[in-house]
Amino acid sequence: FNILGLPTELVSHSISFLSMKDRLRVAGVNKKLRKIESESKYYVKFMFLDISTSPDVIRRIAHNASIGRMCVNLRDLNESNRKIFNLVKEFDIGTLYFGPNAHDIILMEMMVDSFFADLTRTCKTMFLRECYNITPEALHQVSEGMSNCSVKLRSMSINKVHKEKITSFLNLVGIAFRDGKFYSNRVVEVYEWRHEEGDVIEHAIFDGSLEILLDHITFASGLGPFRLKLYETQNSLEEAKNREGYARIEVYPE
């Protein structure tokens, strides 16, 4: 059976059923198959980057594939992996996160404001272990981009952010937090979630359709999680404000 004798549309359809690895293998057979493969789009449910791969191969995948979830877990500190990290911003990704073995030195190098901004146009959901070299100004710009839908990002979670960065971010938004109280001259709503024993666990700040989630650990210990989430419908926004255990608190004028 000579697959090359089939019309291009049928060859492209046949290739679409192959795994990503087999697609790349087929593309290496001859020029015609390489051209067909390079022009066909496909969806990959999960992509796990944990070994050094040719940046050229990664670039080809980025050009063709839409990725449901991507985990970047590159452990070796070398120039090839730096290039691959940089290529992540060229993908179309649903959820992006960095695995526990991803090299912190590369992440510290790469995760600056410009690269972070590129990632917000690449994925809808992003998880980061740390804030790395991302500045409060970049966090503020991203929050504005989420609010006006000028970026693709709709949800972001960072496990460890220093209190000083969060305080600076809030100031840029126009919100201050002092002595357990929130102050702002803008129209924002703040809700708090308390433990059964009465201790405050979490604050949810609603700036329009954008939710800023702050954990009490951040202000108590100086380091903690930080989350942003955009609600795209009025119903989902109201449901978030009326979550069980959350109560609205006063925001004082500055």
PDB file of C-alpha atoms in Angstrom, residues 2-233:
ATOM      1  CA  ASN A   2       1.509   3.302  -1.122  1.00  0.00           C
ATOM      2  CA  ILE A   3       0.305   6.066   1.199  1.00  0.00           C
ATOM      3  CA  LEU A   4       2.141   8.672  -0.866  1.00  0.00           C
ATOM      4  CA  GLY A   5      -0.203   7.916  -3.758  1.00  0.00           C
ATOM      5  CA  LEU A   6      -3.178   9.193  -1.780  1.00  0.00           C
ATOM      6  CA  PRO A   7      -4.428  12.796  -1.997  1.00  0.00           C
ATOM      7  CA  THR A   8      -2.711  15.175   0.417  1.00  0.00           C
ATOM      8  CA  GLU A   9      -5.920  15.592   2.457  1.00  0.00           C
ATOM      9  CA  LEU A  10      -6.133  11.843   3.135  1.00  0.00           C
ATOM     10  CA  VAL A  11      -2.440  11.614   4.030  1.00  0.00           C
ATOM     11  CA  SER A  12      -2.841  14.516   6.451  1.00  0.00           C
ATOM     12  CA  HIS A  13      -5.922  12.854   7.964  1.00  0.00           C
ATOM     13  CA  SER A  14      -4.028   9.569   8.380  1.00  0.00           C
ATOM     14  CA  ILE A  15      -1.101  11.309  10.085  1.00  0.00           C
ATOM     15  CA  SER A  16      -3.482  12.979  12.540  1.00  0.00           C
ATOM     16  CA  PHE A  17      -4.105   9.595  14.217  1.00  0.00           C
ATOM     17  CA  LEU A  18      -0.416   9.054  14.984  1.00  0.00           C
ATOM     18  CA  SER A  19       1.298   9.858  18.251  1.00  0.00           C
ATOM     19  CA  MET A  20       3.510  12.930  18.348  1.00  0.00           C
ATOM     20  CA  LYS A  21       6.620  10.731  18.264  1.00  0.00           C
ATOM     21  CA  ASP A  22       5.378   8.790  15.222  1.00  0.00           C
ATOM     22  CA  ARG A  23       4.375  11.999  13.437  1.00  0.00           C
ATOM     23  CA  LEU A  24       7.911  13.304  13.740  1.00  0.00           C
ATOM     24  CA  ARG A  25       9.285   9.958  12.543  1.00  0.00           C
ATOM     25  CA  VAL A  26       7.000   9.990   9.486  1.00  0.00           C
ATOM     26  CA  ALA A  27       8.054  13.561   8.709  1.00  0.00           C
ATOM     27  CA  GLY A  28      11.622  12.365   8.335  1.00  0.00           C
ATOM     28  CA  VAL A  29      10.786   9.848   5.578  1.00  0.00           C
ATOM     29  CA  ASN A  30      10.754  12.247   2.646  1.00  0.00           C
ATOM     30  CA  LYS A  31      10.104  15.830   1.593  1.00  0.00           C
ATOM     31  CA  LYS A  32       6.400  15.360   0.789  1.00  0.00           C
ATOM     32  CA  LEU A  33       5.540  13.837   4.169  1.00  0.00           C
ATOM     33  CA  ARG A  34       7.637  16.466   5.926  1.00  0.00           C
ATOM     34  CA  LYS A  35       5.674  19.226   4.191  1.00  0.00           C
ATOM     35  CA  ILE A  36       2.299  17.618   4.971  1.00  0.00           C
ATOM     36  CA  GLU A  37       3.226  17.107   8.618  1.00  0.00           C
ATOM     37  CA  SER A  38       4.509  20.676   8.975  1.00  0.00           C
ATOM     38  CA  GLU A  39       1.220  22.100   7.681  1.00  0.00           C
ATOM     39  CA  SER A  40      -1.159  19.937   9.721  1.00  0.00           C
ATOM     40  CA  LYS A  41      -2.358  20.951  13.175  1.00  0.00           C
ATOM     41  CA  TYR A  42      -3.060  18.542  16.017  1.00  0.00           C
ATOM     42  CA  TYR A  43      -3.987  18.416  19.695  1.00  0.00           C
ATOM     43  CA  VAL A  44      -1.834  16.847  22.413  1.00  0.00           C
ATOM     44  CA  LYS A  45      -3.609  16.187  25.704  1.00  0.00           C
ATOM     45  CA  PHE A  46      -0.442  16.163  27.830  1.00  0.00           C
ATOM     46  CA  MET A  47       3.187  17.003  27.080  1.00  0.00           C
ATOM     47  CA  PHE A  48       5.969  16.272  29.576  1.00  0.00           C
ATOM     48  CA  LEU A  49       9.334  17.893  28.897  1.00  0.00           C
ATOM     49  CA  ASP A  50      11.818  16.077  31.114  1.00  0.00           C
ATOM     50  CA  ILE A  51      14.787  15.220  28.896  1.00  0.00           C
ATOM     51  CA  SER A  52      16.947  17.265  26.596  1.00  0.00           C
ATOM     52  CA  THR A  53      15.405  17.335  23.128  1.00  0.00           C
ATOM     53  CA  SER A  54      16.534  19.105  20.004  1.00  0.00           C
ATOM     54  CA  PRO A  55      15.233  22.697  20.085  1.00  0.00           C
ATOM     55  CA  ASP A  56      14.403  22.313  16.379  1.00  0.00           C
ATOM     56  CA  VAL A  57      12.056  19.419  17.191  1.00  0.00           C
ATOM     57  CA  ILE A  58      10.419  21.414  19.990  1.00  0.00           C
ATOM     58  CA  ARG A  59       9.997  24.370  17.646  1.00  0.00           C
ATOM     59  CA  ARG A  60       8.236  22.141  15.077  1.00  0.00           C
ATOM     60  CA  ILE A  61       5.888  20.797  17.726  1.00  0.00           C
ATOM     61  CA  ALA A  62       5.165  24.340  18.941  1.00  0.00           C
ATOM     62  CA  HIS A  63       4.289  25.362  15.395  1.00  0.00           C
ATOM     63  CA  ASN A  64       1.818  22.499  14.846  1.00  0.00           C
ATOM     64  CA  ALA A  65       0.446  21.392  18.192  1.00  0.00           C
ATOM     65  CA  SER A  66      -2.109  22.698  20.643  1.00  0.00           C
ATOM     66  CA  ILE A  67      -1.240  21.357  24.110  1.00  0.00           C
ATOM     67  CA  GLY A  68      -3.845  20.605  26.771  1.00  0.00           C
ATOM     68  CA  ARG A  69      -1.379  20.432  29.684  1.00  0.00           C
ATOM     69  CA  MET A  70       2.363  20.959  29.607  1.00  0.00           C
ATOM     70  CA  CYS A  71       4.790  20.118  32.411  1.00  0.00           C
ATOM     71  CA  VAL A  72       8.302  21.520  32.006  1.00  0.00           C
ATOM     72  CA  ASN A  73      10.668  19.438  34.128  1.00  0.00           C
ATOM     73  CA  LEU A  74      14.079  19.937  32.505  1.00  0.00           C
ATOM     74  CA  ARG A  75      16.742  19.119  35.069  1.00  0.00           C
ATOM     75  CA  ASP A  76      20.047  19.626  33.274  1.00  0.00           C
ATOM     76  CA  LEU A  77      21.688  23.038  33.154  1.00  0.00           C
ATOM     77  CA  ASN A  78      22.814  23.403  29.537  1.00  0.00           C
ATOM     78  CA  GLU A  79      22.357  25.712  26.578  1.00  0.00           C
ATOM     79  CA  SER A  80      19.968  23.350  24.780  1.00  0.00           C
ATOM     80  CA  ASN A  81      17.574  23.339  27.737  1.00  0.00           C
ATOM     81  CA  ARG A  82      17.758  27.112  27.971  1.00  0.00           C
ATOM     82  CA  LYS A  83      16.624  27.282  24.341  1.00  0.00           C
ATOM     83  CA  ILE A  84      13.793  24.826  25.043  1.00  0.00           C
ATOM     84  CA  PHE A  85      12.629  26.885  28.037  1.00  0.00           C
ATOM     85  CA  ASN A  86      12.563  29.917  25.780  1.00  0.00           C
ATOM     86  CA  LEU A  87      10.488  28.041  23.173  1.00  0.00           C
ATOM     87  CA  VAL A  88       7.693  27.328  25.667  1.00  0.00           C
ATOM     88  CA  LYS A  89       6.313  30.807  24.969  1.00  0.00           C
ATOM     89  CA  GLU A  90       5.707  29.797  21.319  1.00  0.00           C
ATOM     90  CA  PHE A  91       3.210  27.045  22.205  1.00  0.00           C
ATOM     91  CA  ASP A  92      -0.571  27.160  22.444  1.00  0.00           C
ATOM     92  CA  ILE A  93      -1.172  25.726  25.939  1.00  0.00           C
ATOM     93  CA  GLY A  94      -4.178  25.180  28.161  1.00  0.00           C
ATOM     94  CA  THR A  95      -2.396  24.606  31.493  1.00  0.00           C
ATOM     95  CA  LEU A  96       1.314  25.214  32.046  1.00  0.00           C
ATOM     96  CA  TYR A  97       3.313  24.210  35.088  1.00  0.00           C
ATOM     97  CA  PHE A  98       6.913  23.527  36.007  1.00  0.00           C
ATOM     98  CA  GLY A  99       7.750  20.185  37.606  1.00  0.00           C
ATOM     99  CA  PRO A 100       9.605  19.672  40.893  1.00  0.00           C
ATOM    100  CA  ASN A 101      12.855  18.824  39.121  1.00  0.00           C
ATOM    101  CA  ALA A 102      12.877  21.811  36.774  1.00  0.00           C
ATOM    102  CA  HIS A 103      16.256  23.473  37.230  1.00  0.00           C
ATOM    103  CA  ASP A 104      15.891  26.506  39.513  1.00  0.00           C
ATOM    104  CA  ILE A 105      18.886  28.289  37.989  1.00  0.00           C
ATOM    105  CA  ILE A 106      17.296  28.204  34.531  1.00  0.00           C
ATOM    106  CA  LEU A 107      13.957  29.292  35.971  1.00  0.00           C
ATOM    107  CA  MET A 108      15.630  32.158  37.826  1.00  0.00           C
ATOM    108  CA  GLU A 109      17.348  33.227  34.599  1.00  0.00           C
ATOM    109  CA  MET A 110      14.295  32.888  32.366  1.00  0.00           C
ATOM    110  CA  MET A 111      11.455  33.993  34.618  1.00  0.00           C
ATOM    111  CA  VAL A 112      11.885  37.727  34.202  1.00  0.00           C
ATOM    112  CA  ASP A 113       9.143  40.216  33.382  1.00  0.00           C
ATOM    113  CA  SER A 114       9.371  39.947  29.582  1.00  0.00           C
ATOM    114  CA  PHE A 115       9.327  36.124  29.510  1.00  0.00           C
ATOM    115  CA  PHE A 116       6.534  36.021  32.094  1.00  0.00           C
ATOM    116  CA  ALA A 117       4.494  38.412  29.948  1.00  0.00           C
ATOM    117  CA  ASP A 118       5.046  36.150  26.923  1.00  0.00           C
ATOM    118  CA  LEU A 119       3.779  33.136  28.886  1.00  0.00           C
ATOM    119  CA  THR A 120       0.555  34.962  29.785  1.00  0.00           C
ATOM    120  CA  ARG A 121      -0.183  35.164  26.055  1.00  0.00           C
ATOM    121  CA  THR A 122       0.607  31.452  25.646  1.00  0.00           C
ATOM    122  CA  CYS A 123      -1.501  29.644  28.266  1.00  0.00           C
ATOM    123  CA  LYS A 124      -4.872  29.965  30.021  1.00  0.00           C
ATOM    124  CA  THR A 125      -3.710  28.571  33.374  1.00  0.00           C
ATOM    125  CA  MET A 126      -0.239  28.793  34.893  1.00  0.00           C
ATOM    126  CA  PHE A 127       1.321  27.350  38.045  1.00  0.00           C
ATOM    127  CA  LEU A 128       4.688  28.566  39.346  1.00  0.00           C
ATOM    128  CA  ARG A 129       6.619  27.339  42.369  1.00  0.00           C
ATOM    129  CA  GLU A 130       8.118  30.757  43.053  1.00  0.00           C
ATOM    130  CA  CYS A 131       7.913  34.329  41.807  1.00  0.00           C
ATOM    131  CA  TYR A 132      11.587  34.224  40.770  1.00  0.00           C
ATOM    132  CA  ASN A 133      12.579  37.564  39.163  1.00  0.00           C
ATOM    133  CA  ILE A 134       9.044  38.674  38.316  1.00  0.00           C
ATOM    134  CA  THR A 135       8.481  42.194  39.633  1.00  0.00           C
ATOM    135  CA  PRO A 136       5.319  43.637  41.243  1.00  0.00           C
ATOM    136  CA  GLU A 137       4.992  45.860  38.169  1.00  0.00           C
ATOM    137  CA  ALA A 138       4.817  42.798  35.900  1.00  0.00           C
ATOM    138  CA  LEU A 139       2.224  41.156  38.153  1.00  0.00           C
ATOM    139  CA  HIS A 140       0.186  44.357  37.976  1.00  0.00           C
ATOM    140  CA  GLN A 141       0.428  44.533  34.181  1.00  0.00           C
ATOM    141  CA  VAL A 142      -0.703  40.916  33.926  1.00  0.00           C
ATOM    142  CA  SER A 143      -3.640  41.534  36.270  1.00  0.00           C
ATOM    143  CA  GLU A 144      -4.700  44.425  34.029  1.00  0.00           C
ATOM    144  CA  GLY A 145      -4.235  42.251  30.945  1.00  0.00           C
ATOM    145  CA  MET A 146      -6.425  39.558  32.479  1.00  0.00           C
ATOM    146  CA  SER A 147      -9.098  42.122  33.382  1.00  0.00           C
ATOM    147  CA  ASN A 148      -9.297  43.571  29.876  1.00  0.00           C
ATOM    148  CA  CYS A 149      -8.714  40.161  28.220  1.00  0.00           C
ATOM    149  CA  SER A 150      -5.655  41.380  26.313  1.00  0.00           C
ATOM    150  CA  VAL A 151      -3.770  38.255  27.436  1.00  0.00           C
ATOM    151  CA  LYS A 152      -4.762  34.598  27.168  1.00  0.00           C
ATOM    152  CA  LEU A 153      -4.183  33.899  30.871  1.00  0.00           C
ATOM    153  CA  ARG A 154      -7.300  33.373  32.989  1.00  0.00           C
ATOM    154  CA  SER A 155      -5.874  31.802  36.150  1.00  0.00           C
ATOM    155  CA  MET A 156      -2.469  31.928  37.827  1.00  0.00           C
ATOM    156  CA  SER A 157      -1.090  30.460  41.042  1.00  0.00           C
ATOM    157  CA  ILE A 158       2.348  31.097  42.556  1.00  0.00           C
ATOM    158  CA  ASN A 159       3.244  28.983  45.590  1.00  0.00           C
ATOM    159  CA  LYS A 160       5.839  31.294  47.124  1.00  0.00           C
ATOM    160  CA  VAL A 161       5.815  35.083  46.903  1.00  0.00           C
ATOM    161  CA  HIS A 162       7.465  37.450  49.373  1.00  0.00           C
ATOM    162  CA  LYS A 163       5.135  39.720  51.320  1.00  0.00           C
ATOM    163  CA  GLU A 164       6.954  42.820  50.058  1.00  0.00           C
ATOM    164  CA  LYS A 165       6.147  41.918  46.439  1.00  0.00           C
ATOM    165  CA  ILE A 166       2.480  41.342  47.215  1.00  0.00           C
ATOM    166  CA  THR A 167       2.273  44.591  49.197  1.00  0.00           C
ATOM    167  CA  SER A 168       3.835  46.500  46.284  1.00  0.00           C
ATOM    168  CA  PHE A 169       1.469  44.777  43.843  1.00  0.00           C
ATOM    169  CA  LEU A 170      -1.558  45.763  45.937  1.00  0.00           C
ATOM    170  CA  ASN A 171      -0.317  49.358  46.098  1.00  0.00           C
ATOM    171  CA  LEU A 172      -0.097  49.436  42.296  1.00  0.00           C
ATOM    172  CA  VAL A 173      -3.670  48.141  42.114  1.00  0.00           C
ATOM    173  CA  GLY A 174      -4.695  50.900  44.531  1.00  0.00           C
ATOM    174  CA  ILE A 175      -5.166  48.772  47.649  1.00  0.00           C
ATOM    175  CA  ALA A 176      -3.359  48.912  50.995  1.00  0.00           C
ATOM    176  CA  PHE A 177      -3.358  46.341  53.799  1.00  0.00           C
ATOM    177  CA  ARG A 178      -2.449  47.567  57.282  1.00  0.00           C
ATOM    178  CA  ASP A 179      -3.114  46.140  60.724  1.00  0.00           C
ATOM    179  CA  GLY A 180      -5.490  43.526  59.348  1.00  0.00           C
ATOM    180  CA  LYS A 181      -7.604  46.051  57.404  1.00  0.00           C
ATOM    181  CA  PHE A 182      -7.920  46.874  53.718  1.00  0.00           C
ATOM    182  CA  TYR A 183      -7.888  50.445  52.415  1.00  0.00           C
ATOM    183  CA  SER A 184      -8.729  51.688  48.938  1.00  0.00           C
ATOM    184  CA  ASN A 185     -10.338  54.596  47.133  1.00  0.00           C
ATOM    185  CA  ARG A 186     -11.329  52.277  44.314  1.00  0.00           C
ATOM    186  CA  VAL A 187     -14.473  50.152  44.046  1.00  0.00           C
ATOM    187  CA  VAL A 188     -13.257  46.762  45.254  1.00  0.00           C
ATOM    188  CA  GLU A 189     -14.877  44.059  47.371  1.00  0.00           C
ATOM    189  CA  VAL A 190     -12.998  42.020  49.967  1.00  0.00           C
ATOM    190  CA  TYR A 191     -14.145  38.722  51.470  1.00  0.00           C
ATOM    191  CA  GLU A 192     -12.474  36.708  54.187  1.00  0.00           C
ATOM    192  CA  TRP A 193     -12.566  33.041  55.027  1.00  0.00           C
ATOM    193  CA  ARG A 194     -12.125  32.126  58.674  1.00  0.00           C
ATOM    194  CA  HIS A 195     -11.189  28.853  60.312  1.00  0.00           C
ATOM    195  CA  GLU A 196     -13.723  27.270  62.666  1.00  0.00           C
ATOM    196  CA  GLU A 197     -11.649  28.625  65.552  1.00  0.00           C
ATOM    197  CA  GLY A 198     -11.986  32.151  64.214  1.00  0.00           C
ATOM    198  CA  ASP A 199      -8.578  32.631  62.603  1.00  0.00           C
ATOM    199  CA  VAL A 200      -8.509  34.302  59.187  1.00  0.00           C
ATOM    200  CA  ILE A 201      -7.281  31.833  56.571  1.00  0.00           C
ATOM    201  CA  GLU A 202      -7.687  33.675  53.293  1.00  0.00           C
ATOM    202  CA  HIS A 203      -8.734  36.991  51.766  1.00  0.00           C
ATOM    203  CA  ALA A 204     -10.410  37.256  48.370  1.00  0.00           C
ATOM    204  CA  ILE A 205     -10.276  40.675  46.732  1.00  0.00           C
ATOM    205  CA  PHE A 206     -12.608  41.269  43.799  1.00  0.00           C
ATOM    206  CA  ASP A 207     -11.523  44.004  41.421  1.00  0.00           C
ATOM    207  CA  GLY A 208     -14.304  43.847  38.867  1.00  0.00           C
ATOM    208  CA  SER A 209     -14.253  40.295  37.488  1.00  0.00           C
ATOM    209  CA  LEU A 210     -10.707  39.631  38.707  1.00  0.00           C
ATOM    210  CA  GLU A 211     -10.155  37.803  41.986  1.00  0.00           C
ATOM    211  CA  ILE A 212      -6.932  38.284  43.963  1.00  0.00           C
ATOM    212  CA  LEU A 213      -6.492  35.511  46.533  1.00  0.00           C
ATOM    213  CA  LEU A 214      -4.176  36.124  49.483  1.00  0.00           C
ATOM    214  CA  ASP A 215      -3.273  33.597  52.161  1.00  0.00           C
ATOM    215  CA  HIS A 216      -2.796  34.724  55.772  1.00  0.00           C
ATOM    216  CA  ILE A 217       0.495  32.784  55.832  1.00  0.00           C
ATOM    217  CA  THR A 218       1.996  35.366  53.465  1.00  0.00           C
ATOM    218  CA  PHE A 219       1.506  38.237  55.895  1.00  0.00           C
ATOM    219  CA  ALA A 220       2.243  36.159  58.991  1.00  0.00           C
ATOM    220  CA  SER A 221       5.513  34.595  57.823  1.00  0.00           C
ATOM    221  CA  GLY A 222       6.555  36.908  54.987  1.00  0.00           C
ATOM    222  CA  LEU A 223       6.251  34.230  52.289  1.00  0.00           C
ATOM    223  CA  GLY A 224       3.184  32.519  50.889  1.00  0.00           C
ATOM    224  CA  PRO A 225       0.906  31.775  47.922  1.00  0.00           C
ATOM    225  CA  PHE A 226      -0.586  34.318  45.537  1.00  0.00           C
ATOM    226  CA  ARG A 227      -3.354  33.676  43.035  1.00  0.00           C
ATOM    227  CA  LEU A 228      -5.228  35.540  40.315  1.00  0.00           C
ATOM    228  CA  LYS A 229      -8.402  34.317  38.633  1.00  0.00           C
ATOM    229  CA  LEU A 230     -10.659  35.943  36.057  1.00  0.00           C
ATOM    230  CA  TYR A 231     -14.373  35.098  36.057  1.00  0.00           C
ATOM    231  CA  GLU A 232     -15.728  35.347  32.542  1.00  0.00           C
ATOM    232  CA  THR A 233     -19.440  35.255  33.371  1.00  0.00           C
TER     233      THR A 233
END
